[in-house]
Steps between C-alpha positions, in 0.01 A plus 500: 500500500686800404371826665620714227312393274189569636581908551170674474247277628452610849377860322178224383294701734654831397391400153160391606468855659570698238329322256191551679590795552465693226283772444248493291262769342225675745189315387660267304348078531787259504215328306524724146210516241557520147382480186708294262662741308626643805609195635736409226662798465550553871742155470852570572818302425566244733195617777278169566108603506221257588170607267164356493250626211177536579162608443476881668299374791550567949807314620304389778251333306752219396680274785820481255519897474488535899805252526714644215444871661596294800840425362539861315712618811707134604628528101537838510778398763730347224451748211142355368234693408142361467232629246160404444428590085154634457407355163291698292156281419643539085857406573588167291849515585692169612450580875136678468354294257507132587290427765714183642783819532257695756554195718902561500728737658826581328864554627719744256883626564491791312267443160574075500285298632676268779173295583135422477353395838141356499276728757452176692843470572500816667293445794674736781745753557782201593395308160507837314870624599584124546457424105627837404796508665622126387413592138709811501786354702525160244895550536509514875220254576549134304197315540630083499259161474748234520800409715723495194433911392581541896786320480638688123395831686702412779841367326474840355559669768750321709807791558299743387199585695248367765158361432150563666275195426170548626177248441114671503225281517327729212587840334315805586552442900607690763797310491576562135427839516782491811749315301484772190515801722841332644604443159391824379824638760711217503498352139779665440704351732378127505296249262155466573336181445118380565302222444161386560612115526472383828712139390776719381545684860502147620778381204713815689453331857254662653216300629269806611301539207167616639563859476728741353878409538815733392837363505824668479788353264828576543670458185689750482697322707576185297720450256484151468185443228455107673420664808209641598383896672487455849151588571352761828130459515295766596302424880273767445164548286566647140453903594665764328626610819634199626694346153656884536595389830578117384731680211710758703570198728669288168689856417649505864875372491487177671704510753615866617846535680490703833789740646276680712278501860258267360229690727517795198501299223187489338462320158205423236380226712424690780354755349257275373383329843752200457768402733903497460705227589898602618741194435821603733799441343892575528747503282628172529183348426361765261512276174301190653272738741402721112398113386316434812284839497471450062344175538264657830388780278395283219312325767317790645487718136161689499500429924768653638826706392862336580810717594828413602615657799871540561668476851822618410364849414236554751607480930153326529439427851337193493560132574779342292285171459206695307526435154168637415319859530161577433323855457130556463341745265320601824636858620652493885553095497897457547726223301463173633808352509519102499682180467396253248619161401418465120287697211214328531459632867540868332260429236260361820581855633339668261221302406397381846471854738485293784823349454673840616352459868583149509874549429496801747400365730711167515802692429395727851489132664856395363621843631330429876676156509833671388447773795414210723836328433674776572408593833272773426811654343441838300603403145512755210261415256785432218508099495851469477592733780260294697716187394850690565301638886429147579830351415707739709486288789692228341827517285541387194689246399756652294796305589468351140493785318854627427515904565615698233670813469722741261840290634371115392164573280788413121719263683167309676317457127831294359521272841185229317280436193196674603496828738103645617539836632222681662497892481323634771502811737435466873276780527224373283236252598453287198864450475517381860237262388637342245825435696289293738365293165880500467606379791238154401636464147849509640400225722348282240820555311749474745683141386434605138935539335644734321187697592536901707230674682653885562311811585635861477362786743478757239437779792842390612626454146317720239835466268464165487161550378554732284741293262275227500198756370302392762209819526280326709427283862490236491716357183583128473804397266634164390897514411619252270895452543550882577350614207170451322187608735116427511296719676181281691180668420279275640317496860665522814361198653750222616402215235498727199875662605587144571400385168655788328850422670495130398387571152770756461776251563417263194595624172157629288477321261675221675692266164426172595763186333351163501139394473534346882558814618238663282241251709650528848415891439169461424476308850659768668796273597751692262716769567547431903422859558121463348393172737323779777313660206123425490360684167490330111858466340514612125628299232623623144625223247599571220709402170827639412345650168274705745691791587278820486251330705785381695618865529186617583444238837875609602378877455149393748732326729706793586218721551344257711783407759420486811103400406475194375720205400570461165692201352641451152597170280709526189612168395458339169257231696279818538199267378585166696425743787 
């Protein structure tokens, strides 16, 4: 969905305004009467008029008259005028003359005629503009019968522009007259397409077929022409007021990026009674946090709006552990912030109010138990100070952590393989946290060889630091030999640093030699240094004639040390394997 496309349409009611707007002369009927003559040469280029010729009677004595004088000031909205032709009793003209024509009202841009419409067919004001407005707007509006012209219409469009599929029970509705209003404004800016088939809004998977449906097809973002638009049905009923409302919600980016007090920020969604959804993130977990609140907003498109909230940029006093924030369109109700354990609880969120109270008020019973624990102890409300406040009473094991400093940090990364240095400053809480997850891995690791834990204080040693471009607290790097470093970007929970460490010290892609070995590392028996790990091993065979694809695993292997483990056979029994 690309907002800049769509520059212009949130003047629609502007537009609306003026056009109803304008002035027209004192004692003038947005109903004109005219003889013929007059009529035809009061045509201008390119100005749509609706005429009916008549018989010079009342236009209250005739049921049709009252509902096209009805409709003389909804088509004078969009540039139509309406005339009623008095026909003179001797006029034998084409429109005059034939008495089958007297039961016929006429649609002309400029002096062509665009369409005949049977007086039948024009029952009510909504059937009136409904039919008018679809046959002037042929371009905007396709009309389709089968799955196959839906399916051409759509191909069509894929990277170029979006697609607004709507099914009517019949033409001349309320609905339809909705739908060509919209398209009227928007048709500029995406395909209209209708159909009266109910089977062919089932063909597009949607079952509701008992009333008007409109869908929303993003193909604009496909590229692909064997995949299909992603499609955002509209909840609502088919008003003009709420497909504007359905419409400026498809134009809105999908996910906006926050650098600000998320209590000012104020986007489309709110303004249009719908809630927003904050995903916290940092920047160590920006790129997977932007695919977490992506796939969220798809979820929630036309519920909710999604924005990515950074911590790095905003001091936001809340609770390390919430990962979620929610603000209400409803003025004086502060940000809820929360801690959730997947998407489908934030999708819950939104679509289940109730849910809110719920999570509130277990997390208020986790936080009495914590305060319990602690001896009634006044904790800060910052979850990792609370950690660091509880832990003070017992030292941490750090004997197995080696200390580094500006004398021995060069000389300390030559003494084995594989060196893990921790960055951290003293001062701050999260890094004082994370040396107690430390403290475990180091533990767990502790009869692992040729293996270093090290940390360096960098509020004793900002020099040190400072070489090694660390800009942040804390940093985790893994040394190989001295030289070549990872930096961890992954959680700061004991297995997942653990994990991280013992990946790191296997080559990625590891080059396995014989077939035996191949199969003992599928079992996790082969290297020694992988028998603790618990997730799926990796396996890449291949031929000796296979080197870009070859190339290209090596390439994925280096960008994923550290994350998973990644083997690689290249023997010319590739296929006895």
């Amino acid at each position: 969905m690309q907002a800049s496309s769509h520059k212009g349409i949130c003047s629609f009611s502007f537009l609306l305004f003026c056009a109803s707007s304008i002035p027209t002369q004192e004692g003038t009927r947005l109903l004109q009467e005219l003889s013929p003559q007059e009529y035809f040469s009061s045509l201008q280029a390119g100005r749509a008029s609706l005429a009916y010729f008549s018989p010079k009677v009342s236009p209250g004595a005739h049921p049709f008259l009252e509902q096209i004088e009805n409709s003389a000031e909804a088509l004078q909205d969009y540039g139509i005028s309406v005339v009623k032709v008095n026909c003179p009793k001797e006029d034998i003209s084409r429109y005059c003359g034939k008495e089958n024509a007297l039961r016929k009202a006429y649609l002309f841009r400029g002096n062509v005629l665009v369409r005949e419409f049977p007086t039948d067919a024009l029952f009510d004001v909504n059937s009136i503009v409904a039919n008018v407005l679809f046959a002037l707007l042929f371009n905007e509006v396709k009309y389709v019968e089968t799955l196959e012209d839906l399916q051409n219409i759509e191909n069509t469009l894929k990277g170029r522009s979006n697609m607004v599929f709507t099914y009517v029970p019949a033409t001349g509705t309320a609905e339809h007259r909705a739908v060509m209003e919209a398209a009227f404004v928007y048709g500029t800016v995406h395909q209209f397409v209708l159909t009266t088939e109910a089977m062919l809004l089932k063909d597009s998977g949607n079952d509701e077929m008992s009333s008007a449906q409109m869908l929303f097809c993003h193909c604009q973002l496909v590229m692909d022409l064997s995949q299909p638009c992603r499609r955002t049905p509209m909840r609502d009923s088919l008003t003009l007021l709420n497909i504007h409302r359905h419409l400026k919600l498809m134009g809105a980016p999908l996910v906006t990026e926050v650098a600000e007090d998320p209590e000012k920020v104020s986007t489309v969604h709110l303004q249009l009674g719908l809630p927003l959804v904050f995903i916290l993130s940092q920047k160590e977990t920006y790129e997977a946090d932007r695919r977490t609140a992506e796939f969220v907003a798809w979820q929630l498109l036309g519920k909710a709006g999604v924005a990515l909230l950074s911590r790095d940029l905003l001091d936001l006093k809340v609770l390390l552990r919430s990962n979620i924030a929610l603000k209400t369109p409803d003025e004086g109700v502060p940000i809820k912030y929360l801690t959730l354990e997947d998407t489908d609880e934030v999708i819950t969120l939104v679509e289940d109010k109730n849910k809110i109270e719920q999570i509130q008020e277990e997390e208020e019973e986790e936080e009495e138990e914590e305060n319990k624990e602690d001896n009634n102890q006044d904790i800060q409300d910052d979850q990792v100070v609370e950690a660091v406040s509880r832990d003070k009473k017992r030292e941490l094991p750090l004997e197995k952590i080696r200390v580094l400093t500006e004398d021995n940090f060069h000389s300390a990364l030559l003494e084995t393989t594989q060196t893990v240095v921790l960055f951290y400053a003293s001062w701050e809480a999260v890094s004082l946290a994370v040396l107690q997850s430390y403290a475990e891995v180091a533990d767990h690791l502790k009869e692992t060889q040729g293996l270093l834990l090290s940390r360096v204080n960098c509020w004793d040693w900002p020099g040190v630091c400072k070489l090694e471009n660390v800009t942040q607290f804390p940093t985790i790097k893994v040394y190989q030999k001295g030289e070549h470093s990872v930096v961890y970007d992954g959680m700061w929970g004991t297995e997942e640093l653990t994990n991280f460490i013992i990946l790191s010290q296997v080559s990625c892609p590891l080059k396995l030699d014989t077939i035996d070995e191949a199969e003992r590392y599928l079992r996790g028996e082969f290297p020694s240094e992988l028998s603790s790990y618990q997730q799926p091993f990796l396996l890449g065979v291949f031929s000796t004639a296979t080197s870009k694809a070859r190339e290209a695993f090596e390439e994925a292997g280096n960008i994923l040390s550290g994350h998973v483990a990644m083997g690689m056979y290249l023997e010319d029994d590739a296929l006895a394997l």
